[in-house]
mmCIF file of C-alpha atoms in Angstrom:
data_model
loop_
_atom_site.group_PDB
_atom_site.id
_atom_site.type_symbol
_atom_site.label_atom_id
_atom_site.label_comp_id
_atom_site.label_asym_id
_atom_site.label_seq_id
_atom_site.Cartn_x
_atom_site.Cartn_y
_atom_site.Cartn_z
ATOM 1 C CA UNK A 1 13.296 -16.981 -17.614
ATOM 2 C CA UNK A 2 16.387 -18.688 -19.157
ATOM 3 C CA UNK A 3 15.343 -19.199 -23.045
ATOM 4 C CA UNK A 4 16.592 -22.840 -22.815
ATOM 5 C CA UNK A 5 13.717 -23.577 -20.393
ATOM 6 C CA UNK A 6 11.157 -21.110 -22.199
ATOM 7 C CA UNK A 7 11.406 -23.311 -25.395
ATOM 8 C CA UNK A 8 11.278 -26.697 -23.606
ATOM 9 C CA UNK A 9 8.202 -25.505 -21.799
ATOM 10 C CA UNK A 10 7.116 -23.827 -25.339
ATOM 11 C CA UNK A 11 8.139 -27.392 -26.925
ATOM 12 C CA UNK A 12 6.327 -29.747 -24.421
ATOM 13 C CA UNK A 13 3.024 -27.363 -24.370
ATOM 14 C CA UNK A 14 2.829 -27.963 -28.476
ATOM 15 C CA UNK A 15 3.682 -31.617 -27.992
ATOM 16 C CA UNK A 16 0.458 -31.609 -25.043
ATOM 17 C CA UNK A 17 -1.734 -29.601 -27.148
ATOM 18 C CA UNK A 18 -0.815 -31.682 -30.467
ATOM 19 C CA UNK A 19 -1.861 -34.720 -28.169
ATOM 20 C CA UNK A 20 -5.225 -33.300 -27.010
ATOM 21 C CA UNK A 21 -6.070 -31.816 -30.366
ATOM 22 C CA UNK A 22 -5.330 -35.594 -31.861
ATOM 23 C CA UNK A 23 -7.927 -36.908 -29.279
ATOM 24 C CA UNK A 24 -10.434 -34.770 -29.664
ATOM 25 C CA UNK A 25 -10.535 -32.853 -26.917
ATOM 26 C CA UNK A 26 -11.414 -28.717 -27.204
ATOM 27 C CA UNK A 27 -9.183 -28.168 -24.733
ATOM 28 C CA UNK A 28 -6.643 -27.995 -27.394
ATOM 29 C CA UNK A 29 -8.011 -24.892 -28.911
ATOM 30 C CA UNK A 30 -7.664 -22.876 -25.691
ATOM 31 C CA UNK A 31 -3.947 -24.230 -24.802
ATOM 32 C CA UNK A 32 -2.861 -23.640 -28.065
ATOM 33 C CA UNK A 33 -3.945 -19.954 -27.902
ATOM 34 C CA UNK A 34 -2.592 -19.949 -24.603
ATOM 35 C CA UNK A 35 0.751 -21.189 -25.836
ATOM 36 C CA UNK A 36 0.755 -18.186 -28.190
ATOM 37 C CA UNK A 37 1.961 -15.919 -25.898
ATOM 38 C CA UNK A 38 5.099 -18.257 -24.896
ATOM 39 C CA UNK A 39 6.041 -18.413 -28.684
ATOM 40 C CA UNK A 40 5.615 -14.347 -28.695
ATOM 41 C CA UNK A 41 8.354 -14.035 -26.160
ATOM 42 C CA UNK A 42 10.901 -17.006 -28.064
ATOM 43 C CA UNK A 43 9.912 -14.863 -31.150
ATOM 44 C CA UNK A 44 10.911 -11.377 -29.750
ATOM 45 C CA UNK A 45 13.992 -13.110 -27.358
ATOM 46 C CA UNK A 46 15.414 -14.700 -30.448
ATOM 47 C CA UNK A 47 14.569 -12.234 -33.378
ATOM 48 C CA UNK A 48 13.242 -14.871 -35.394
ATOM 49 C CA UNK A 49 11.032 -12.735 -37.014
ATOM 50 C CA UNK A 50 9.778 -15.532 -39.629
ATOM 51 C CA UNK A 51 7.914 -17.029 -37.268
ATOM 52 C CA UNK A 52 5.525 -14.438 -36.717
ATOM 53 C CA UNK A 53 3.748 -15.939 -39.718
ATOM 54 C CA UNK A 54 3.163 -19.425 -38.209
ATOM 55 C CA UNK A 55 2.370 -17.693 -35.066
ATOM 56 C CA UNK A 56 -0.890 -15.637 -36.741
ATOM 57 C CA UNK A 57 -1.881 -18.902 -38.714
ATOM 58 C CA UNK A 58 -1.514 -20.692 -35.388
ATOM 59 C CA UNK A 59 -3.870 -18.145 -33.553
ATOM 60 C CA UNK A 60 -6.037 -17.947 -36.848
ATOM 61 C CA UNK A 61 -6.614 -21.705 -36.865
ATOM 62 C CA UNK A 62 -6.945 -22.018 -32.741
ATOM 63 C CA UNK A 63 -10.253 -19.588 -33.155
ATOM 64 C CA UNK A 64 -11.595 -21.506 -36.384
ATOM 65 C CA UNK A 65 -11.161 -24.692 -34.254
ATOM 66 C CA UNK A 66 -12.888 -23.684 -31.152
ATOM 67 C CA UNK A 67 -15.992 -21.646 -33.677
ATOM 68 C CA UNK A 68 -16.659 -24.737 -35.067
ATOM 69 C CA UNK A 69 -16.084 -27.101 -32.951
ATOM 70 C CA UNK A 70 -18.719 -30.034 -32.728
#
């Protein structure tokens, strides 16, 4: 897959998950893990190795939110 069209899919699945987090909706917490594995691959396609950081809070915080949610 081109990696023009792996970060607009990688881009619109945030902006999604974003939306359904914002409205409640636990869904969220299992796309956003989900999209974990699309920012792995823009990660290891572009070497930006920086983002590996965000990309462990982002799993880190995707489990907290679906243990506690309410």
């Amino acid at each position: 897959m081109p990696l023009t069209i792996l970060t607009i899919i990688t881009s619109l699945n945030t902006i999604i998950i974003m939306q359904c987090l914002a409205r409640r909706k636990r869904v969220g917490w299992w796309l956003s893990l989900a999209n974990q594995v699309f920012w792995a691959v823009v990660v290891w396609q572009t070497e930006a190795w920086g983002l590996i950081l965000l990309q462990v809070a982002m799993v880190i915080t995707a489990y907290q939110g679906l243990r506690n949610w309410r």
